[in-house]
Amino acid sequence: MKTITNLIIVLVCCCSYAQNKETPEEKAAKKELTALYQDFSYTKGLLELESKKLRDMNSAGKPLADIEVQAKKERGIKKELDGLYKQYQTVKAYHLRKVSEKKLNQYFPPPANYKPLDGEQVDESKSAEENETSSKDTVETEKAVYIMYGDKKIADESIFKNKQAETVFKEILSVKSETCLGNFEIPGHKQKIQLYDVSYDAVANQFVCFKQVKFSIRDGNIYDIRVTVTNSEQTKEYYFENRVPISMLNYPREAKRNFLSHRSTLLMGDSLNGKDEVKNSYIRISDVLTYLPNPGNNFVPDDVEYTFPTGLEKEVNEEKRRLYLLNQDTNLQNVMELRTYTDFLGLFDDTPNGIMQIEGKADFFVVPFQVGRLHPMNFFKKVSPYVHYTRLDDDHKGLTLIDNPSLPGTQMIGRPLEIIEKSYLDMGAVLDVFSFSFIKESPFNINLYYALRYQIATIDRENEENLNFKTLGHAAGVRFEFKRFNNFGFNFSPEFAYYNHMNKIDFMENPKNIWVFRNEAEIFYYPGESKKQSVFLRLRTFMDVSDSEDSFFQLQFGYRFSIGLGSVKGKGL
């Protein structure tokens, strides 16, 4: 009995110790916030000392010049304290994902009634609703900052000066694998934009007023840019747009050399003046849309469309320049496309096609830069590694062997094309060599590509271990892409492939290398704006060029699925 009692006491002590032991996340938060609190307290003490000096100088009637010097010194310390306070808010919001607020408040006791120089008074001990107060704009040359998070929701940066920041930050940072690529910047409401003539020379005293910019990002390019501006009287709207896309990787340099051309004019209100003053005029792209990538994060984001300003009343009427942060969700399900297929011919017929197939693919951009000034055009835009696994029925998965008449005692594969038909593993890469579109508005694109395909089939042997038969294919083809809508389209890809068999098997002779003519037609659809839940209908045909009677078909229905690594977040600044 005494032994049991001792064991219970030891167990209780262990549990108590485990509960009181800090987690790695709590240790990290404690280290950061404790150091921050020491700096904040020290700087706050300096500020109180300098503020007292300033009050004493005012009371003593010191010279105005001396008072101004002291006020400037006090303001500098106050700005330093504001920086520490904002850093505290950011660090606290980040650690709230894993550490309770009560714990965080122990490491850095929240300052009550703190009021930044350029913001509103914040009492960390009160609710967010109690902290909501209006604040005036500071200097006209400052920039208005906005955070776009979740499903393109917009929040004014000022909310990050109070407890609302905690809710927003927790949503933004709930997905760990998210990268800030850079930021877009647009002019303020009614800001003047310089006009240029057909020679791209600035026209003296010719300006328009900025209103809105819409643009799409596609395959690493800012593809379609459409800008709305007005005259100074707000009686006419002018529409400008680009001719060819600009790569995001060299956008800061190329945007200065590219211009938007005038397309149309709309009369507003009761205006009867139909004269088009901006006809044949141009706008420099960098004057209406600037993109600055973050150092080390100049990568290619997902395809997306943006409209700036987004619609918030304060944001639309903001006269300061506005910034929007571009964030990319980089978790695996967002950058890798996984599909599963079933083959109708294998399902309903006696065709040896895989009933269950899984395919994974990812795009890696190589040279996503435009090379043409008149048409959207790329060389070596991207390479797409892929893996395709097929689960074949046991009765059909083995290659069919026949006796070799030219070499008695050995066997050979009767139909060389069967190697492709019964491959259970197909992996390789597709390189887009040349991509072309007649105009950026065209729903039709052409891609010339080179493909490297490594395929493995099975040789069944009775009472012995099965063998793998390997073949390597080099292919060249063209891919035609058609779109009915953004989320509904059709791709068609004819290609010629040369297959070289790579095997040394004692009891059989390798078949001759073959040319294969392959066609692939695919219809795709995904609901809404997200491609993560997509469906596909794909038809493939394969024909041995040396024997047109030897061919086979695949009719597949598939869908793209996610691997459950987290939700997708987006934010803009």
Tab-separated table of C-alpha atoms in Angstrom, residues 237-509:
chain	number	residue	atom	x	y	z
A	237	GLU	CA	-13.368	58.844	-68.295
A	238	TYR	CA	-10.496	57.563	-70.426
A	239	TYR	CA	-9.506	53.911	-70.766
A	240	PHE	CA	-5.892	52.860	-71.369
A	241	GLU	CA	-4.443	49.353	-71.711
A	242	ASN	CA	-1.225	47.527	-72.560
A	243	ARG	CA	-0.387	45.616	-75.725
A	244	VAL	CA	1.946	42.872	-74.490
A	245	PRO	CA	2.476	41.367	-71.009
A	246	ILE	CA	5.400	42.268	-68.764
A	247	SER	CA	7.242	39.689	-66.670
A	248	MET	CA	7.020	40.247	-62.930
A	249	LEU	CA	10.663	39.226	-62.562
A	250	ASN	CA	11.902	42.301	-64.441
A	251	TYR	CA	8.856	44.521	-64.006
A	252	PRO	CA	10.639	47.335	-62.089
A	253	ARG	CA	12.905	47.834	-65.117
A	254	GLU	CA	10.503	47.133	-67.980
A	255	ALA	CA	7.534	49.123	-66.622
A	256	LYS	CA	9.465	52.354	-67.154
A	257	ARG	CA	9.959	51.509	-70.834
A	258	ASN	CA	6.429	50.362	-71.609
A	259	PHE	CA	3.324	52.449	-72.154
A	260	LEU	CA	-0.450	52.055	-72.061
A	261	SER	CA	-2.338	53.287	-75.107
A	262	HIS	CA	-5.671	55.129	-75.127
A	263	ARG	CA	-8.593	52.911	-76.183
A	264	SER	CA	-11.844	54.760	-75.520
A	265	THR	CA	-13.496	57.754	-73.863
A	266	LEU	CA	-16.732	57.863	-71.883
A	267	LEU	CA	-18.703	61.070	-71.282
A	268	MET	CA	-19.959	61.385	-67.708
A	269	GLY	CA	-22.904	63.262	-66.237
A	270	ASP	CA	-24.347	66.060	-68.373
A	271	SER	CA	-21.176	66.624	-70.386
A	272	LEU	CA	-21.876	67.372	-74.068
A	273	ASN	CA	-18.284	67.997	-75.128
A	274	GLY	CA	-17.442	65.046	-77.335
A	275	LYS	CA	-13.935	66.223	-78.230
A	276	ASP	CA	-11.336	63.590	-77.340
A	277	GLU	CA	-8.343	65.518	-75.969
A	278	VAL	CA	-6.275	62.405	-75.174
A	279	LYS	CA	-6.630	60.616	-78.520
A	280	ASN	CA	-3.336	58.990	-79.582
A	281	SER	CA	-1.931	59.618	-76.092
A	282	TYR	CA	-0.022	57.201	-73.877
A	283	ILE	CA	0.582	56.644	-70.162
A	284	ARG	CA	3.787	55.211	-68.726
A	285	ILE	CA	2.962	51.938	-66.942
A	286	SER	CA	5.169	52.707	-63.950
A	287	ASP	CA	3.174	55.918	-63.336
A	288	VAL	CA	-0.022	53.974	-62.576
A	289	LEU	CA	1.206	50.570	-61.322
A	290	THR	CA	4.482	49.865	-59.558
A	291	TYR	CA	5.627	46.433	-58.388
A	292	LEU	CA	8.610	46.063	-56.066
A	293	PRO	CA	9.641	42.471	-55.241
A	294	ASN	CA	11.053	41.757	-51.811
A	295	PRO	CA	14.764	40.848	-51.818
A	296	GLY	CA	15.132	37.084	-52.051
A	297	ASN	CA	11.458	36.552	-52.958
A	298	ASN	CA	11.345	37.558	-56.611
A	299	PHE	CA	9.344	34.506	-57.645
A	300	VAL	CA	6.312	33.768	-59.798
A	301	PRO	CA	2.907	33.854	-58.043
A	302	ASP	CA	-0.298	32.026	-58.942
A	303	ASP	CA	-2.579	33.238	-61.729
A	304	VAL	CA	-4.899	35.875	-60.259
A	305	GLU	CA	-6.800	39.063	-61.142
A	306	TYR	CA	-6.737	42.269	-59.090
A	307	THR	CA	-8.644	45.553	-59.048
A	308	PHE	CA	-7.084	48.494	-57.167
A	309	PRO	CA	-8.547	50.258	-55.253
A	310	THR	CA	-10.658	47.324	-54.142
A	311	GLY	CA	-13.844	49.107	-53.066
A	312	LEU	CA	-13.534	50.294	-49.476
A	313	GLU	CA	-14.857	53.864	-49.357
A	314	LYS	CA	-11.864	55.178	-47.446
A	315	GLU	CA	-9.478	53.319	-49.726
A	316	VAL	CA	-11.165	54.556	-52.924
A	317	ASN	CA	-11.071	58.205	-51.834
A	318	GLU	CA	-7.584	58.043	-50.344
A	319	GLU	CA	-5.481	60.843	-51.858
A	320	LYS	CA	-2.169	59.418	-50.677
A	321	ARG	CA	-0.397	56.719	-52.681
A	322	ARG	CA	-1.684	53.232	-51.830
A	323	LEU	CA	0.282	50.008	-51.338
A	324	TYR	CA	-0.928	46.400	-51.590
A	325	LEU	CA	1.103	43.451	-50.404
A	326	LEU	CA	1.412	40.402	-52.700
A	327	ASN	CA	1.519	37.170	-50.706
A	328	GLN	CA	1.848	33.651	-52.060
A	329	ASP	CA	0.614	30.537	-50.294
A	330	THR	CA	3.504	28.101	-50.719
A	331	ASN	CA	2.187	24.991	-49.020
A	332	LEU	CA	2.503	21.811	-51.051
A	333	GLN	CA	-1.124	21.544	-52.143
A	334	ASN	CA	-0.911	25.031	-53.657
A	335	VAL	CA	2.231	24.507	-55.750
A	336	MET	CA	1.775	20.856	-56.746
A	337	GLU	CA	-1.140	19.638	-58.833
A	338	LEU	CA	-2.422	16.181	-57.891
A	339	ARG	CA	-5.042	14.403	-60.007
A	340	THR	CA	-6.742	11.054	-59.867
A	341	TYR	CA	-8.277	9.388	-62.941
A	342	THR	CA	-10.398	6.423	-63.841
A	343	ASP	CA	-10.433	5.042	-67.381
A	344	PHE	CA	-13.884	4.422	-68.874
A	345	LEU	CA	-12.554	1.937	-71.443
A	346	GLY	CA	-10.843	-0.040	-68.704
A	347	LEU	CA	-13.912	0.216	-66.479
A	348	PHE	CA	-16.565	-0.929	-68.963
A	349	ASP	CA	-14.511	-2.850	-71.516
A	350	ASP	CA	-11.894	-5.565	-71.502
A	351	THR	CA	-9.202	-3.007	-72.345
A	352	PRO	CA	-6.000	-3.191	-70.253
A	353	ASN	CA	-6.246	0.455	-69.170
A	354	GLY	CA	-5.714	1.427	-65.558
A	355	ILE	CA	-8.972	1.752	-63.631
A	356	MET	CA	-7.222	3.877	-61.006
A	357	GLN	CA	-4.527	6.398	-61.913
A	358	ILE	CA	-2.761	9.134	-59.929
A	359	GLU	CA	-0.796	11.991	-61.450
A	360	GLY	CA	1.334	14.703	-59.848
A	361	LYS	CA	2.768	17.739	-61.620
A	362	ALA	CA	4.375	21.085	-60.767
A	363	ASP	CA	5.408	24.060	-62.907
A	364	PHE	CA	8.854	25.649	-62.568
A	365	PHE	CA	9.442	28.844	-64.522
A	366	VAL	CA	12.719	29.104	-66.416
A	367	VAL	CA	12.626	32.229	-68.613
A	368	PRO	CA	9.183	33.838	-68.153
A	369	PHE	CA	10.184	36.999	-70.033
A	370	GLN	CA	8.449	38.489	-73.047
A	371	VAL	CA	10.574	38.576	-76.220
A	372	GLY	CA	8.091	40.255	-78.570
A	373	ARG	CA	6.868	43.847	-78.652
A	374	LEU	CA	3.838	43.143	-80.843
A	375	HIS	CA	2.597	39.752	-79.600
A	376	PRO	CA	2.756	37.811	-76.301
A	377	MET	CA	5.727	35.510	-76.905
A	378	ASN	CA	8.125	33.442	-74.744
A	379	PHE	CA	11.059	31.091	-75.224
A	380	PHE	CA	11.692	28.350	-72.617
A	381	LYS	CA	9.014	29.728	-70.324
A	382	LYS	CA	8.662	26.788	-67.928
A	383	VAL	CA	9.430	23.140	-67.273
A	384	SER	CA	6.849	20.792	-65.735
A	385	PRO	CA	8.118	17.589	-64.052
A	386	TYR	CA	5.423	14.950	-63.627
A	387	VAL	CA	4.797	11.452	-62.253
A	388	HIS	CA	1.920	9.236	-63.408
A	389	TYR	CA	1.095	5.947	-61.667
A	390	THR	CA	-1.429	3.444	-63.057
A	391	ARG	CA	-2.967	0.549	-61.156
A	392	LEU	CA	-3.505	-2.168	-63.767
A	393	ASP	CA	-5.658	-5.235	-63.321
A	394	ASP	CA	-3.592	-8.315	-62.458
A	395	ASP	CA	-4.916	-10.149	-65.523
A	396	HIS	CA	-3.641	-7.446	-67.896
A	397	LYS	CA	-0.601	-5.830	-66.297
A	398	GLY	CA	2.068	-8.132	-67.806
A	399	LEU	CA	3.576	-7.658	-71.281
A	400	THR	CA	2.641	-10.322	-73.830
A	401	LEU	CA	5.694	-12.368	-74.875
A	402	ILE	CA	5.987	-14.614	-77.951
A	403	ASP	CA	8.708	-16.941	-79.206
A	404	ASN	CA	11.459	-15.184	-81.108
A	405	PRO	CA	11.688	-16.753	-84.622
A	406	SER	CA	15.071	-15.180	-85.367
A	407	LEU	CA	16.713	-16.416	-82.181
A	408	PRO	CA	15.411	-19.845	-81.038
A	409	GLY	CA	15.155	-20.319	-77.294
A	410	THR	CA	14.396	-16.677	-76.608
A	411	GLN	CA	11.257	-14.574	-76.501
A	412	MET	CA	10.219	-11.140	-77.695
A	413	ILE	CA	7.419	-8.613	-77.158
A	414	GLY	CA	4.758	-9.182	-79.808
A	415	ARG	CA	3.461	-5.578	-79.898
A	416	PRO	CA	6.097	-2.933	-79.103
A	417	LEU	CA	3.330	-0.373	-78.481
A	418	GLU	CA	2.116	-2.567	-75.610
A	419	ILE	CA	5.096	-1.283	-73.611
A	420	ILE	CA	3.447	2.156	-73.563
A	421	GLU	CA	-0.050	0.783	-73.084
A	422	LYS	CA	0.852	-1.290	-70.011
A	423	SER	CA	3.287	1.099	-68.338
A	424	TYR	CA	2.395	1.348	-64.679
A	425	LEU	CA	4.834	4.200	-64.044
A	426	ASP	CA	5.412	7.180	-66.313
A	427	MET	CA	7.647	10.028	-65.179
A	428	GLY	CA	9.483	12.818	-66.890
A	429	ALA	CA	9.328	16.502	-67.705
A	430	VAL	CA	7.766	18.775	-70.314
A	431	LEU	CA	9.664	21.904	-71.399
A	432	ASP	CA	7.710	24.696	-73.113
A	433	VAL	CA	10.181	25.750	-75.808
A	434	PHE	CA	8.088	28.446	-77.500
A	435	SER	CA	4.799	30.037	-76.413
A	436	PHE	CA	2.801	32.398	-78.589
A	437	SER	CA	-0.514	34.239	-78.702
A	438	PHE	CA	-1.734	36.535	-81.482
A	439	ILE	CA	-2.954	39.207	-79.043
A	440	LYS	CA	-3.229	39.286	-75.258
A	441	GLU	CA	-7.040	39.222	-75.427
A	442	SER	CA	-7.039	36.040	-77.491
A	443	PRO	CA	-8.529	32.941	-75.766
A	444	PHE	CA	-6.199	30.805	-77.905
A	445	ASN	CA	-2.514	30.051	-77.153
A	446	ILE	CA	0.092	27.901	-78.891
A	447	ASN	CA	2.963	26.124	-77.096
A	448	LEU	CA	5.717	24.117	-78.785
A	449	TYR	CA	7.220	21.701	-76.290
A	450	TYR	CA	9.821	19.002	-75.761
A	451	ALA	CA	9.019	16.065	-73.470
A	452	LEU	CA	11.225	13.452	-71.841
A	453	ARG	CA	9.255	10.361	-70.764
A	454	TYR	CA	10.642	7.425	-68.758
A	455	GLN	CA	8.161	4.538	-68.580
A	456	ILE	CA	8.205	1.171	-66.831
A	457	ALA	CA	6.097	-1.909	-67.590
A	458	THR	CA	6.071	-5.399	-66.026
A	459	ILE	CA	7.110	-8.764	-67.430
A	460	ASP	CA	5.216	-11.528	-65.610
A	461	ARG	CA	7.117	-14.797	-65.062
A	462	GLU	CA	5.508	-17.900	-63.658
A	463	ASN	CA	7.063	-19.066	-60.389
A	464	GLU	CA	9.757	-16.398	-60.697
A	465	GLU	CA	10.161	-12.772	-59.745
A	466	ASN	CA	8.603	-10.282	-62.143
A	467	LEU	CA	10.891	-8.010	-64.152
A	468	ASN	CA	10.609	-4.341	-65.075
A	469	PHE	CA	10.878	-3.362	-68.720
A	470	LYS	CA	12.094	0.228	-69.141
A	471	THR	CA	11.862	2.608	-72.070
A	472	LEU	CA	12.894	6.228	-72.580
A	473	GLY	CA	10.976	8.504	-74.909
A	474	HIS	CA	11.974	11.811	-76.491
A	475	ALA	CA	8.988	13.746	-77.794
A	476	ALA	CA	8.213	16.990	-79.584
A	477	GLY	CA	4.707	18.360	-79.851
A	478	VAL	CA	2.443	21.360	-79.941
A	479	ARG	CA	-0.184	22.222	-77.339
A	480	PHE	CA	-3.201	24.297	-78.360
A	481	GLU	CA	-4.985	25.949	-75.445
A	482	PHE	CA	-8.543	27.259	-75.804
A	483	LYS	CA	-10.596	28.990	-73.104
A	484	ARG	CA	-14.344	29.502	-73.065
A	485	PHE	CA	-14.175	31.090	-69.620
A	486	ASN	CA	-11.380	31.444	-67.072
A	487	ASN	CA	-12.530	28.212	-65.431
A	488	PHE	CA	-13.593	26.238	-68.512
A	489	GLY	CA	-11.323	25.320	-71.401
A	490	PHE	CA	-9.965	22.773	-73.843
A	491	ASN	CA	-6.383	21.646	-74.559
A	492	PHE	CA	-5.242	19.616	-77.563
A	493	SER	CA	-1.709	18.207	-77.887
A	494	PRO	CA	-0.444	16.149	-80.849
A	495	GLU	CA	3.152	14.899	-80.513
A	496	PHE	CA	5.701	12.538	-82.062
A	497	ALA	CA	7.802	10.476	-79.655
A	498	TYR	CA	10.809	8.216	-80.225
A	499	TYR	CA	11.108	5.395	-77.668
A	500	ASN	CA	14.450	3.770	-76.901
A	501	HIS	CA	14.252	0.513	-74.912
A	502	MET	CA	16.811	0.257	-72.096
A	503	ASN	CA	17.018	-3.381	-70.998
A	504	LYS	CA	19.375	-6.335	-70.806
A	505	ILE	CA	17.321	-9.485	-70.270
A	506	ASP	CA	18.879	-12.899	-70.954
A	507	PHE	CA	15.809	-14.770	-72.173
A	508	MET	CA	14.427	-12.102	-74.529
A	509	GLU	CA	15.485	-9.746	-77.288
